[in-house]
PDB file of C-alpha atoms in Angstrom:
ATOM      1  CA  UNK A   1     -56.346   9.411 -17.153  1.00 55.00           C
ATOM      2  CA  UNK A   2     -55.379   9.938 -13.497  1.00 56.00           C
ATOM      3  CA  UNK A   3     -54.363   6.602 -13.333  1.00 54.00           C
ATOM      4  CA  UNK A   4     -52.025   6.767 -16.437  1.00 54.00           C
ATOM      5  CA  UNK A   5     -50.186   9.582 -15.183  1.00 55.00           C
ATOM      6  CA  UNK A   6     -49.983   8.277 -11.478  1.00 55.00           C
ATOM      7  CA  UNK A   7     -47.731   5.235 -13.231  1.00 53.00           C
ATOM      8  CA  UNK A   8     -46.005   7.704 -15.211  1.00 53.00           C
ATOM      9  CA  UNK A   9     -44.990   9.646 -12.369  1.00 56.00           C
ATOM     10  CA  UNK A  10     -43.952   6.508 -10.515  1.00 56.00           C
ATOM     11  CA  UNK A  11     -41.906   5.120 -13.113  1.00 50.00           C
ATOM     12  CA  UNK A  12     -40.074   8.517 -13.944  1.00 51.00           C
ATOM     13  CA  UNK A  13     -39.732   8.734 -10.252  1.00 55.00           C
ATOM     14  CA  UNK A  14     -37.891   4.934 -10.352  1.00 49.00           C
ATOM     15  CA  UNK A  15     -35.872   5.812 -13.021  1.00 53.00           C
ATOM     16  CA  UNK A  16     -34.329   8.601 -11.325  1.00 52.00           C
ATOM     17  CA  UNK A  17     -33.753   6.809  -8.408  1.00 54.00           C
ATOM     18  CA  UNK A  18     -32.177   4.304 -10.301  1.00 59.00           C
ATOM     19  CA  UNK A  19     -30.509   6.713 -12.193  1.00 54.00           C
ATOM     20  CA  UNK A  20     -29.521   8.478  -8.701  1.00 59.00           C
ATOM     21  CA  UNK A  21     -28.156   4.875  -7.661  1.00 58.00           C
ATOM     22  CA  UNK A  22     -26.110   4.636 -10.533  1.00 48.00           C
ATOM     23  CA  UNK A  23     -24.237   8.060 -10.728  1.00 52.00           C
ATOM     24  CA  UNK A  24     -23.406   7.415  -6.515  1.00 55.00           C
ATOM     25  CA  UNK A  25     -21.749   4.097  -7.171  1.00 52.00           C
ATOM     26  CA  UNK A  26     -20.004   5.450 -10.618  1.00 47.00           C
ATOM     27  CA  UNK A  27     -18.247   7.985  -8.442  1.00 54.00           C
ATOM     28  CA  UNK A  28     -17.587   5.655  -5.419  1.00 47.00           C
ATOM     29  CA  UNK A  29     -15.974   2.961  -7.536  1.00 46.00           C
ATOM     30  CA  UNK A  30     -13.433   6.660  -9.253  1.00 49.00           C
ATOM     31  CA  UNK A  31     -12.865   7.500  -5.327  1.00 49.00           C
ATOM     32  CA  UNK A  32     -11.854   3.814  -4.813  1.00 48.00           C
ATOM     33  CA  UNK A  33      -9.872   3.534  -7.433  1.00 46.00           C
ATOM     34  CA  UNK A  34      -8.182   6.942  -7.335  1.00 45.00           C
ATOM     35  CA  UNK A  35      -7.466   5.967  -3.470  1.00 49.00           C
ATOM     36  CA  UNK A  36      -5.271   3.164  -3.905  1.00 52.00           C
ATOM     37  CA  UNK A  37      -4.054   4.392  -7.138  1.00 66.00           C
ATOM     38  CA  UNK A  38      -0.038   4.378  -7.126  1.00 74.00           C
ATOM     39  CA  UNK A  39       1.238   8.220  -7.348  1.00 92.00           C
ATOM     40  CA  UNK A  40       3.854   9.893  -6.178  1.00 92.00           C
ATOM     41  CA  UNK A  41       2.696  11.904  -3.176  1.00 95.00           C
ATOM     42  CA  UNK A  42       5.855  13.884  -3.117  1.00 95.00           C
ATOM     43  CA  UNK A  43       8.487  15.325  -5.491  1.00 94.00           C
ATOM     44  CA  UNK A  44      10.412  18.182  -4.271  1.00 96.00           C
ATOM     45  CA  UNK A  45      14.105  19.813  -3.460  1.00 97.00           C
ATOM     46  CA  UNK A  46      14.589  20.191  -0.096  1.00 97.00           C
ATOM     47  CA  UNK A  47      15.264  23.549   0.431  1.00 97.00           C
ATOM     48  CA  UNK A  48      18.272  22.865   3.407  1.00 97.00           C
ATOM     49  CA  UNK A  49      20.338  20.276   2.327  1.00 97.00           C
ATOM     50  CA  UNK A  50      19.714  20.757  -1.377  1.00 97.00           C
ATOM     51  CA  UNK A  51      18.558  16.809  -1.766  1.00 97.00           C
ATOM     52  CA  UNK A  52      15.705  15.784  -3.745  1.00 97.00           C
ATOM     53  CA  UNK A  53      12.815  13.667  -2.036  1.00 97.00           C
ATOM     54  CA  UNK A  54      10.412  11.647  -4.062  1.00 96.00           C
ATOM     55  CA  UNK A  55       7.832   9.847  -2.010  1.00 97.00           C
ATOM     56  CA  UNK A  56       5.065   7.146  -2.831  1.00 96.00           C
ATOM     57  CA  UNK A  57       1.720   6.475  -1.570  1.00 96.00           C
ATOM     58  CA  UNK A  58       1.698   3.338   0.649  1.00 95.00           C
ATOM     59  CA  UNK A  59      -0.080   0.142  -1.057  1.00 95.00           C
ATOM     60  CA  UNK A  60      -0.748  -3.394   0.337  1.00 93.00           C
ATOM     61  CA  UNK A  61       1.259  -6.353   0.057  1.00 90.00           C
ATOM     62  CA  UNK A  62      -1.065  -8.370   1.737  1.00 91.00           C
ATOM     63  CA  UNK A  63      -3.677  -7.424   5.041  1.00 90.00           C
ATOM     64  CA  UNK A  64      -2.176  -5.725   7.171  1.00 90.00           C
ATOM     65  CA  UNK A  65       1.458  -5.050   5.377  1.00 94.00           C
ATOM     66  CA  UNK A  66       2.012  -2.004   3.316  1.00 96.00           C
ATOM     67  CA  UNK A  67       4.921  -0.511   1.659  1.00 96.00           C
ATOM     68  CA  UNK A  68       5.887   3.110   0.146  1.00 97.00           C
ATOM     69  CA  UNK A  69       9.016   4.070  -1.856  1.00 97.00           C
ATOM     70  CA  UNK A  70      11.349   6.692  -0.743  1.00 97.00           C
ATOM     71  CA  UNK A  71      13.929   8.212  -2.724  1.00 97.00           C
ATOM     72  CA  UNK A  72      16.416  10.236  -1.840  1.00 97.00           C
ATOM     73  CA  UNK A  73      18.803  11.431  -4.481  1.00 96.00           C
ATOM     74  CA  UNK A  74      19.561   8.193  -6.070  1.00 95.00           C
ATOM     75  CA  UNK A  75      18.832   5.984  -2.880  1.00 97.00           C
ATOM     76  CA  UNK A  76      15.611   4.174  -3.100  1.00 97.00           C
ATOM     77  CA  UNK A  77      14.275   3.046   0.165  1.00 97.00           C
ATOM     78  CA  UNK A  78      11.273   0.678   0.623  1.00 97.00           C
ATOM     79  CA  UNK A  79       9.221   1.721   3.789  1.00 98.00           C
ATOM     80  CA  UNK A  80       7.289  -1.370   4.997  1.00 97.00           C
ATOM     81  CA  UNK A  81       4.515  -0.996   7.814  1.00 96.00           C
ATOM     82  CA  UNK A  82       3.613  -4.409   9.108  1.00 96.00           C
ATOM     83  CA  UNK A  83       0.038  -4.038  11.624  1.00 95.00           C
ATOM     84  CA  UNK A  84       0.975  -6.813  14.700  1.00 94.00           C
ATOM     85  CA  UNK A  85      -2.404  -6.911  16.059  1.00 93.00           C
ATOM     86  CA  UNK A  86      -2.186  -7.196  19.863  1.00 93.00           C
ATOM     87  CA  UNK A  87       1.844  -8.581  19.444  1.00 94.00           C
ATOM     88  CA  UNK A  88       4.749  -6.370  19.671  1.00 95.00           C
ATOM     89  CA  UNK A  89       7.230  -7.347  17.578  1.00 95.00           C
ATOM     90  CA  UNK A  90      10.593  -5.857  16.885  1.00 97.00           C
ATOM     91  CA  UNK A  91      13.463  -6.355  14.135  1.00 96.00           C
ATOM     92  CA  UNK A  92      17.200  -6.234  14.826  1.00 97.00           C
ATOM     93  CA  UNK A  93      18.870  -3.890  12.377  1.00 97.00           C
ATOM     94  CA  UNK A  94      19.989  -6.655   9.434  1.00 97.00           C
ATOM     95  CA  UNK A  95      17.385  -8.188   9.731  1.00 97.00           C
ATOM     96  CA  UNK A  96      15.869  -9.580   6.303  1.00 97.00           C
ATOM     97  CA  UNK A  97      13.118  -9.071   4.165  1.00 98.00           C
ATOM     98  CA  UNK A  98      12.824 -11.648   1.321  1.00 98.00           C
ATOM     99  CA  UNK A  99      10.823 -10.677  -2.036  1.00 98.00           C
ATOM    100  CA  UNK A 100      10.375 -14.171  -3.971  1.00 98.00           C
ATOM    101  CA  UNK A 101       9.095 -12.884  -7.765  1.00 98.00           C
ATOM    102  CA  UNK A 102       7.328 -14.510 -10.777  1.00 97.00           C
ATOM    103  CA  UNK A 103      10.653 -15.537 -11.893  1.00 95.00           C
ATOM    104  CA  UNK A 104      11.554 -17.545  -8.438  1.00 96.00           C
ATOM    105  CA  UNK A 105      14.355 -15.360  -7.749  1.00 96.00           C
ATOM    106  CA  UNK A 106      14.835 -14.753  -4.338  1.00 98.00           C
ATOM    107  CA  UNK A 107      15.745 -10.720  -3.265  1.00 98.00           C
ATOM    108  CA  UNK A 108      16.995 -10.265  -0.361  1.00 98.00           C
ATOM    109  CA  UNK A 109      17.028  -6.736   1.902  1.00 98.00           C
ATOM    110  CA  UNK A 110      18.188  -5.601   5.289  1.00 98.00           C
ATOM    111  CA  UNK A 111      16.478  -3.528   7.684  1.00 97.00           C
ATOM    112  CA  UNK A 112      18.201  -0.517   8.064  1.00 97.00           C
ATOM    113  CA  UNK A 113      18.039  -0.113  11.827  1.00 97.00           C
ATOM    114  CA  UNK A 114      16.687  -1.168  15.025  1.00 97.00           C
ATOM    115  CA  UNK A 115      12.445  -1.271  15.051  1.00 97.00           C
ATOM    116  CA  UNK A 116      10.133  -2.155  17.587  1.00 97.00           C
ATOM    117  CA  UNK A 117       6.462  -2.029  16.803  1.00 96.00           C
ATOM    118  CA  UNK A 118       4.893   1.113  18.123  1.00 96.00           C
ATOM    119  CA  UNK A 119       1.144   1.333  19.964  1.00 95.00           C
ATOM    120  CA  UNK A 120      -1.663   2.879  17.464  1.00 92.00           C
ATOM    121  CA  UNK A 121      -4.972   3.956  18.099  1.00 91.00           C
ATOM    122  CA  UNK A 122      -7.881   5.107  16.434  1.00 86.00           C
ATOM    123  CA  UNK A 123     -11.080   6.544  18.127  1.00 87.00           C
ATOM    124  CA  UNK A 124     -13.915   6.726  15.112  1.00 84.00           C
ATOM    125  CA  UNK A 125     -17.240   7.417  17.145  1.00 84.00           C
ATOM    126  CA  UNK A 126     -18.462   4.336  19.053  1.00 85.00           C
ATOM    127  CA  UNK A 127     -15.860   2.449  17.508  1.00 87.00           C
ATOM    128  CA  UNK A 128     -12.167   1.823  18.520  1.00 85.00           C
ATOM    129  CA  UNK A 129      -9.070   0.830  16.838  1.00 86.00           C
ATOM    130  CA  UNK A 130      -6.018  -0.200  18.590  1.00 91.00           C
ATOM    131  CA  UNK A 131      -3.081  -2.216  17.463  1.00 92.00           C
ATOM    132  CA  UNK A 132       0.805  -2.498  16.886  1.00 96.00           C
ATOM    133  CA  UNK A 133       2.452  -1.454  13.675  1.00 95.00           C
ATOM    134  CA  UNK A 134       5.920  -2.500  12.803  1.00 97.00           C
ATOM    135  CA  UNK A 135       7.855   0.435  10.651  1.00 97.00           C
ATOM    136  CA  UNK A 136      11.075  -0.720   8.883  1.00 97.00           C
ATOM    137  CA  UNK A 137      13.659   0.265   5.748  1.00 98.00           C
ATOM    138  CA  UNK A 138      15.450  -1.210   3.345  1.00 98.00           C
ATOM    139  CA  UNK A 139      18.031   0.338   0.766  1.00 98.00           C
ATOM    140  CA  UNK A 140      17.174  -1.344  -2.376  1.00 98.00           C
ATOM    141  CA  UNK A 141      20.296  -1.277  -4.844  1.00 97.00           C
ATOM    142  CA  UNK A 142      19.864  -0.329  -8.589  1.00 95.00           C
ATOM    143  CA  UNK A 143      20.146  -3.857 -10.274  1.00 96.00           C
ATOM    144  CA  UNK A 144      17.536  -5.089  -7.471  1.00 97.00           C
ATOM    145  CA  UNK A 145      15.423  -1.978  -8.360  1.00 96.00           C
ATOM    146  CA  UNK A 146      15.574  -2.955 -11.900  1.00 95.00           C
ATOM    147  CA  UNK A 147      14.196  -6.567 -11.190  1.00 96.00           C
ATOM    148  CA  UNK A 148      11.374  -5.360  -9.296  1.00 96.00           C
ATOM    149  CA  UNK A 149      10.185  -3.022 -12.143  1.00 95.00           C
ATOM    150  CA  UNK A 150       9.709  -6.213 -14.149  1.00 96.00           C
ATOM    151  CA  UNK A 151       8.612  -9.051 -12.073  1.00 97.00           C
ATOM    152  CA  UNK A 152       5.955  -9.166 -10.052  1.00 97.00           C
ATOM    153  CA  UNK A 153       6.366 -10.252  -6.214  1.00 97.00           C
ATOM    154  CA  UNK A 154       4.655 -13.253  -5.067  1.00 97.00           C
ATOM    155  CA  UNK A 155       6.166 -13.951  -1.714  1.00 97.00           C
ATOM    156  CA  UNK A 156       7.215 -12.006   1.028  1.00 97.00           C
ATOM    157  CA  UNK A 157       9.267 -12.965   4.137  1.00 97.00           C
ATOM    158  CA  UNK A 158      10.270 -11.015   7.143  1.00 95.00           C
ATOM    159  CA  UNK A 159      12.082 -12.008   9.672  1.00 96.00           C
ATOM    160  CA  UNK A 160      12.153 -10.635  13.790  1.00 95.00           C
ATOM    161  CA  UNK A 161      13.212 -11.717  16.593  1.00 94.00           C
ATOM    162  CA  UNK A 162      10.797 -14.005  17.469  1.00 94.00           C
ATOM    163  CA  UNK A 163      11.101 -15.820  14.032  1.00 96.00           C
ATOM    164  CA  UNK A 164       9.653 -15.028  10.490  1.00 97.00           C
ATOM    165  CA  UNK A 165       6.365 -13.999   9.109  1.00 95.00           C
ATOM    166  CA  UNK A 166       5.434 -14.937   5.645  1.00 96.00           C
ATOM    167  CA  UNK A 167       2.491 -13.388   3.561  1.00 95.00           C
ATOM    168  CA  UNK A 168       1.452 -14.213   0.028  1.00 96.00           C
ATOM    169  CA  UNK A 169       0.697 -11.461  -2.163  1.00 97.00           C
ATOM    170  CA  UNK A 170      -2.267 -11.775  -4.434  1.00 96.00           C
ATOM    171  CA  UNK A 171      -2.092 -11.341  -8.277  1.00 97.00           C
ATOM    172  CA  UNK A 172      -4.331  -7.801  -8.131  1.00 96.00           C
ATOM    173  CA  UNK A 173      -1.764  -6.610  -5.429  1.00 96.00           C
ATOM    174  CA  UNK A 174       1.145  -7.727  -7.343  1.00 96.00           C
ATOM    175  CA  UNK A 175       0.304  -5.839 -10.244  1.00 96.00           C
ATOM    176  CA  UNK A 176      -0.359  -2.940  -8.548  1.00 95.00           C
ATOM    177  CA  UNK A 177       3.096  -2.984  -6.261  1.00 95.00           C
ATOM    178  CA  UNK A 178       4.325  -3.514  -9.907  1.00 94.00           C
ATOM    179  CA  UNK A 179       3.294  -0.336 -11.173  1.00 95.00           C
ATOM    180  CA  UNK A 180       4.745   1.165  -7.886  1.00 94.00           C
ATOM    181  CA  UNK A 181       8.169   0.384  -8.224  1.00 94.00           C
ATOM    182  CA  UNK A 182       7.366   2.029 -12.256  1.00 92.00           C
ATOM    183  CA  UNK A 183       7.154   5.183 -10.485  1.00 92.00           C
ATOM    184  CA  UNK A 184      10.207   6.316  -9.712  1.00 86.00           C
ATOM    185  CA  UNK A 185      13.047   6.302 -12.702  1.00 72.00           C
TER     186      UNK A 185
END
């Protein structure tokens, strides 16, 4: 008998771990998701110059490029945020960013004004993170907004001083930067 309930005991004592194992990686995979969810991180009249700010959570392009909408009013800015690596580069105000979509239309931006990429750091215990990150905005007018609330973006293009940088954006980020621009109205 002592035997019987010594398995018993071991296999109610699996099952829970399993059990245990299950429920942690059911609520990792909701904080991943909710994490790079699209949402509007801010929505508000600004209580000064009467304008209201809407605000997006960044999301990836590709590694190491991120954008965020920013709306002011009825101006809709794209904030891009480019991570250099050890590089510095910089972008002239003018400069272009090109969005090539599903379609193969070509959209084309301007940087707003001057940028130079700006020293980051990140001390996390034994580990640290340093690199460059290149900020930059572009005004994106209503009939271009209205094109990339429909088509996904494939292709992007930037070009600096020192030349152009192009990254390919994956079909799981495309959607996603889809549902992004479906944010704002």
């Amino acid at each position: 008998m002592g035997l019987w309930v010594a398995i018993f005991n071991g296999l109610l004592t699996y099952k829970l771990h399993d059990m245990k194992n299950l429920f942690l990686f059911l609520m990792c995979l909701i904080t991943c998701n909710s994490i790079h969810a699209q949402k509007i991180v801010k929505d508000e009249i600004d209580e000064f110059t009467g304008n209201r700010i809407t605000e997006t959570n960044y999301i990836s392009f590709s590694d190491g490029f991120t954008c965020a909408l920013h709306k002011v009013n009825n101006t809709i800015l794209l904030k891009t945020t480019y991570n250099c690596g050890d590089k510095v580069y910089s972008m002239e105000k003018g400069a272009d960013l090109m969005l090539k979509l599903e379609n193969d239309s070509i959209i084309t931006l301007n940087n707003e004004e001057d940028a130079v990429a700006e020293y980051w750091s990140l001390n996390l215990g034994k580990t640290f993170i340093e690199h460059f990150n290149l900020k930059t905005r572009y005004i994106i007018p209503d009939e271009v907004y209205t094109l990339l609330k429909t088509n996904k973006i494939r292709t992007v293009r930037f070009y600096t001083t020192d030349g152009y940088i192009t990254e390919t954006v994956s079909e799981k980020r495309a959607k996603k930067i889809l549902k992004l621009f479906s944010l704002l109205k």
